[in-house]
């Protein structure tokens, strides 16, 4: 079994999280069908308030959840608790297909005053409990958990009559099974590991807020209170890629969304996303997606 993961809501500032919207205030749930390398080659380290469950349908991919790095294969169930950093990486020459549900535990009643909320849901929502990063076929209760997840995923996707009530029931059953089989429990994580993760989150938040500007490793090191050499080593160890690679990755991912969603010229998008050299932008974009920005835009227009 993989190392257990935990982080805490109390250690974070409200803005230090992924900007993507996972549903809305009325139904804080979303599903994601992912094909690698079509949708990404590297999914940058990020975190969110919601709990995330992913089932690998086909293929293989490398993941990092908290400090646990592993290769996920067909059938694996990946568990990402609230406030936990996570990332994923393509294995060159290999493909992967996955389905995910990302949902806020308030939807299941985490803010209630009953025993279920106070004993189970709220501690999980606040990051006070841990769970394994991945469940595999040989693990206890796997088939039950997989079946419950698929019922929840299909319910959200198909939206039958009264699906909001049924979806809540299915998601609660997934959590019930995780508690029942001992996969969710009190944390034993070291204080040093927690502090390192909090430091990384602050760095990532700064990059997210300033990626359109000129960012220097030396400035990020100063903000972190580290020497430049220690900062580069620390960042690579915690994030899984160099700081420069992460900044380029983040900028290219943001630019890709702009290419999909707008008709703005490629040059304008590059400049607006922190690249002052179109050739360098094209190089980084090709590394990320295996094609030029224009080819990427054309492909997504055809798919639409």
Coordinates of C-alpha atoms in Angstrom, one line a residue, residues 3-301:
X3 CA 2.1 6.1 1.7
X4 CA -0.9 8.0 3.2
X5 CA -1.5 11.7 2.4
X6 CA -2.8 14.5 4.5
X7 CA -2.7 18.3 4.6
X8 CA -4.7 20.8 6.5
X9 CA -7.1 23.6 5.8
X10 CA -6.0 25.7 8.7
X11 CA -2.5 26.0 7.2
X12 CA -3.7 27.7 4.0
X13 CA -4.7 31.1 2.9
X14 CA -8.1 31.2 1.0
X15 CA -6.6 32.1 -2.4
X16 CA -3.9 29.4 -2.4
X17 CA -5.7 26.9 -4.6
X18 CA -6.4 25.8 -8.2
X19 CA -8.6 28.3 -10.1
X20 CA -10.7 25.7 -11.9
X21 CA -14.3 25.5 -11.0
X22 CA -15.5 22.1 -9.9
X23 CA -19.3 22.5 -10.3
X24 CA -21.1 25.4 -8.6
X25 CA -22.5 26.4 -5.3
X26 CA -25.7 24.4 -6.0
X27 CA -24.0 21.2 -7.2
X28 CA -20.3 21.4 -6.2
X29 CA -19.4 18.3 -8.3
X30 CA -17.7 17.8 -11.6
X31 CA -16.6 14.9 -13.8
X32 CA -13.5 14.7 -16.0
X33 CA -12.8 12.3 -18.8
X34 CA -9.1 12.5 -19.6
X35 CA -7.1 11.1 -22.5
X36 CA -3.3 11.3 -22.3
X37 CA -1.4 12.7 -24.2
X38 CA -4.2 14.5 -25.9
X39 CA -5.3 16.5 -22.9
X40 CA -1.9 16.9 -21.3
X41 CA 1.6 15.5 -21.1
X42 CA 2.3 17.0 -17.7
X43 CA -0.5 18.0 -15.3
X44 CA 1.2 20.6 -13.1
X45 CA 1.2 20.2 -9.3
X46 CA -2.0 21.8 -7.9
X47 CA -4.5 21.4 -5.1
X48 CA -8.1 22.2 -4.4
X49 CA -10.7 22.1 -1.6
X50 CA -12.6 19.2 -3.1
X51 CA -12.0 15.5 -2.8
X52 CA -10.9 13.8 -6.0
X53 CA -11.4 10.2 -7.1
X54 CA -10.0 8.9 -10.4
X55 CA -10.4 5.5 -12.0
X56 CA -7.8 4.5 -14.6
X57 CA -9.7 3.0 -17.4
X58 CA -6.9 2.1 -19.8
X59 CA -3.1 2.5 -20.1
X60 CA -0.6 3.9 -17.6
X61 CA 0.6 7.2 -16.3
X62 CA 2.8 8.5 -13.6
X63 CA 1.2 10.3 -10.6
X64 CA 2.4 12.2 -7.5
X65 CA -0.1 12.7 -4.7
X66 CA 1.4 14.5 -1.7
X67 CA 4.9 13.0 -1.4
X68 CA 3.9 9.7 -2.9
X69 CA 5.0 9.0 -6.5
X70 CA 3.7 6.0 -8.3
X71 CA 2.8 4.5 -11.7
X72 CA -0.9 4.1 -12.1
X73 CA -2.2 1.4 -14.4
X74 CA -5.6 0.1 -15.6
X75 CA -8.0 -0.5 -12.8
X76 CA -6.2 1.7 -10.2
X77 CA -8.3 4.1 -8.1
X78 CA -6.5 7.3 -7.2
X79 CA -7.6 9.1 -4.1
X80 CA -6.7 12.8 -3.6
X81 CA -8.0 14.3 -0.3
X82 CA -8.9 18.0 0.1
X83 CA -6.0 20.4 0.2
X84 CA -3.5 17.8 -1.1
X85 CA -1.0 18.7 -3.8
X86 CA -1.1 16.3 -6.8
X87 CA 0.2 16.1 -10.4
X88 CA 0.4 13.6 -13.3
X89 CA 2.8 12.9 -16.1
X90 CA 2.6 11.1 -19.4
X91 CA 4.9 8.1 -19.9
X92 CA 6.4 8.7 -23.4
X93 CA 5.0 6.5 -26.0
X94 CA 2.1 5.3 -23.7
X95 CA -1.5 6.4 -23.5
X96 CA -3.9 6.6 -20.5
X97 CA -7.6 7.1 -20.2
X98 CA -9.2 8.0 -16.9
X99 CA -12.5 9.2 -15.4
X100 CA -12.6 11.4 -12.3
X101 CA -15.1 12.9 -9.9
X102 CA -14.2 16.0 -8.0
X103 CA -16.7 17.0 -5.3
X104 CA -16.9 19.3 -2.3
X105 CA -17.7 17.5 0.9
X106 CA -20.2 20.3 1.9
X107 CA -22.4 18.7 -0.8
X108 CA -22.6 15.6 1.4
X109 CA -23.3 17.6 4.6
X110 CA -19.9 18.3 6.0
X111 CA -21.1 21.5 7.6
X112 CA -24.0 19.8 9.4
X113 CA -24.3 19.4 13.2
X114 CA -25.0 15.7 13.2
X115 CA -22.6 12.9 14.2
X116 CA -21.8 11.9 10.6
X117 CA -20.6 15.4 9.9
X118 CA -18.7 15.9 13.1
X119 CA -17.0 12.5 13.2
X120 CA -16.3 11.8 9.5
X121 CA -17.2 14.4 6.9
X122 CA -15.9 17.6 8.5
X123 CA -12.5 16.2 9.6
X124 CA -12.0 14.8 6.1
X125 CA -13.1 18.2 4.5
X126 CA -10.7 20.1 6.8
X127 CA -7.7 17.9 5.9
X128 CA -7.5 16.3 9.3
X129 CA -7.7 12.7 8.0
X130 CA -5.4 10.7 5.7
X131 CA -6.0 8.1 2.9
X132 CA -3.8 6.1 0.6
X133 CA -2.9 7.6 -2.7
X134 CA -4.0 4.6 -4.7
X135 CA -6.1 1.5 -4.4
X136 CA -5.4 -1.6 -6.5
X137 CA -7.4 -4.7 -7.5
X138 CA -5.7 -6.8 -4.7
X139 CA -6.6 -4.3 -2.0
X140 CA -9.4 -5.0 0.5
X141 CA -12.8 -3.9 -0.6
X142 CA -11.6 -2.8 -4.1
X143 CA -14.5 -4.2 -6.1
X144 CA -17.1 -2.7 -3.8
X145 CA -15.4 0.7 -3.9
X146 CA -14.9 0.6 -7.7
X147 CA -18.6 -0.3 -8.2
X148 CA -19.8 2.5 -5.9
X149 CA -17.6 5.0 -7.8
X150 CA -18.9 3.9 -11.2
X151 CA -22.5 4.3 -10.0
X152 CA -21.7 7.9 -8.8
X153 CA -19.9 8.7 -12.1
X154 CA -22.6 7.3 -14.3
X155 CA -25.3 9.1 -12.2
X156 CA -23.6 12.5 -12.6
X157 CA -22.9 11.9 -16.3
X158 CA -26.4 10.6 -17.2
X159 CA -28.4 12.7 -14.8
X160 CA -31.6 10.6 -14.4
X161 CA -34.6 12.0 -12.6
X162 CA -33.8 13.1 -9.0
X163 CA -30.1 12.5 -9.7
X164 CA -29.0 15.1 -7.2
X165 CA -30.3 12.9 -4.4
X166 CA -29.0 9.7 -5.9
X167 CA -25.6 11.1 -6.5
X168 CA -25.3 12.2 -2.9
X169 CA -26.2 8.7 -1.8
X170 CA -23.6 7.1 -4.1
X171 CA -20.8 9.4 -3.0
X172 CA -21.6 8.9 0.6
X173 CA -21.5 5.1 0.0
X174 CA -18.0 5.5 -1.5
X175 CA -16.8 7.3 1.6
X176 CA -18.6 4.7 3.8
X177 CA -16.6 1.9 2.1
X178 CA -13.3 3.8 2.5
X179 CA -14.0 4.3 6.2
X180 CA -15.3 0.7 6.6
X181 CA -12.1 -0.9 5.1
X182 CA -9.8 1.4 7.1
X183 CA -8.6 3.6 4.2
X184 CA -9.5 6.9 5.9
X185 CA -8.0 7.4 9.3
X186 CA -6.1 9.8 11.6
X187 CA -2.9 11.2 10.1
X188 CA 0.6 10.2 11.2
X189 CA 2.4 12.6 8.9
X190 CA 5.5 14.3 10.2
X191 CA 5.5 18.0 10.9
X192 CA 8.4 18.6 8.6
X193 CA 6.6 17.0 5.7
X194 CA 3.6 19.3 6.4
X195 CA 5.7 22.4 6.5
X196 CA 7.4 21.5 3.2
X197 CA 4.1 21.1 1.5
X198 CA 2.9 24.4 2.9
X199 CA 6.0 26.1 1.5
X200 CA 5.4 24.6 -1.9
X201 CA 1.8 25.7 -1.9
X202 CA 2.9 29.3 -1.2
X203 CA 5.4 29.2 -4.1
X204 CA 2.8 27.7 -6.5
X205 CA 0.3 30.3 -5.5
X206 CA 2.8 33.1 -6.2
X207 CA 3.5 31.7 -9.6
X208 CA -0.2 31.4 -10.4
X209 CA -0.7 35.1 -9.5
X210 CA 2.4 36.4 -11.4
X211 CA 2.9 34.0 -14.4
X212 CA 2.2 36.7 -16.9
X213 CA 5.1 38.7 -15.5
X214 CA 8.8 38.1 -15.7
X215 CA 9.6 35.5 -13.0
X216 CA 13.2 34.9 -11.8
X217 CA 14.2 31.9 -9.8
X218 CA 16.3 34.2 -7.6
X219 CA 13.2 36.3 -6.7
X220 CA 11.2 33.1 -5.8
X221 CA 14.1 31.9 -3.7
X222 CA 14.2 35.3 -1.9
X223 CA 10.4 35.2 -1.3
X224 CA 10.8 31.7 0.2
X225 CA 13.8 32.7 2.4
X226 CA 16.1 30.1 0.6
X227 CA 19.3 30.5 -1.2
X228 CA 18.9 30.1 -4.9
X229 CA 20.7 26.7 -5.0
X230 CA 18.7 25.3 -2.1
X231 CA 15.5 26.6 -3.6
X232 CA 16.1 24.9 -7.0
X233 CA 16.8 21.6 -5.2
X234 CA 13.8 21.9 -2.9
X235 CA 11.4 22.8 -5.7
X236 CA 12.6 19.9 -7.9
X237 CA 12.3 17.4 -5.0
X238 CA 8.8 18.6 -4.0
X239 CA 7.2 19.3 -7.4
X240 CA 9.0 16.8 -9.6
X241 CA 10.3 19.2 -12.2
X242 CA 12.6 22.3 -12.2
X243 CA 11.1 25.7 -11.3
X244 CA 11.7 27.0 -14.9
X245 CA 10.0 23.9 -16.4
X246 CA 7.1 24.3 -14.1
X247 CA 6.6 28.0 -15.0
X248 CA 6.8 27.2 -18.7
X249 CA 4.3 24.4 -18.2
X250 CA 1.9 26.6 -16.3
X251 CA 2.1 29.3 -18.9
X252 CA 1.6 26.9 -21.8
X253 CA -1.4 25.3 -20.2
X254 CA -3.0 28.7 -19.7
X255 CA -2.2 29.7 -23.3
X256 CA -3.7 26.4 -24.5
X257 CA -7.0 27.3 -22.8
X258 CA -6.9 30.7 -24.5
X259 CA -6.3 29.1 -27.9
X260 CA -9.3 26.8 -27.4
X261 CA -11.7 29.5 -26.0
X262 CA -10.8 32.6 -28.0
X263 CA -9.9 33.8 -31.6
X264 CA -7.0 35.9 -30.4
X265 CA -3.8 35.8 -32.5
X266 CA -1.2 33.3 -31.3
X267 CA 1.4 36.1 -30.9
X268 CA -0.9 38.0 -28.6
X269 CA -1.7 35.0 -26.5
X270 CA 2.0 34.2 -26.2
X271 CA 2.8 37.7 -25.0
X272 CA -0.1 37.7 -22.6
X273 CA 1.0 34.5 -21.0
X274 CA 4.6 35.5 -20.1
X275 CA 6.4 34.7 -23.3
X276 CA 8.3 37.6 -25.0
X277 CA 9.7 35.4 -27.8
X278 CA 7.3 33.6 -30.2
X279 CA 9.9 31.0 -31.2
X280 CA 10.4 30.0 -27.5
X281 CA 6.7 29.9 -27.0
X282 CA 6.3 27.6 -30.0
X283 CA 9.1 25.4 -28.7
X284 CA 7.6 25.0 -25.2
X285 CA 4.1 24.5 -26.7
X286 CA 5.4 21.7 -28.9
X287 CA 7.1 20.0 -25.9
X288 CA 3.9 20.2 -24.0
X289 CA 1.4 19.0 -26.7
X290 CA 3.5 17.6 -29.5
X291 CA 2.2 20.2 -32.0
X292 CA 2.3 23.9 -32.8
X293 CA -0.2 26.3 -31.2
X294 CA -1.9 26.7 -34.6
X295 CA -2.2 23.0 -35.1
X296 CA -3.6 22.7 -31.5
X297 CA -6.2 25.3 -32.2
X298 CA -7.2 23.7 -35.5
X299 CA -7.6 20.2 -33.9
X300 CA -9.8 21.5 -31.1
X301 CA -12.0 23.4 -33.6

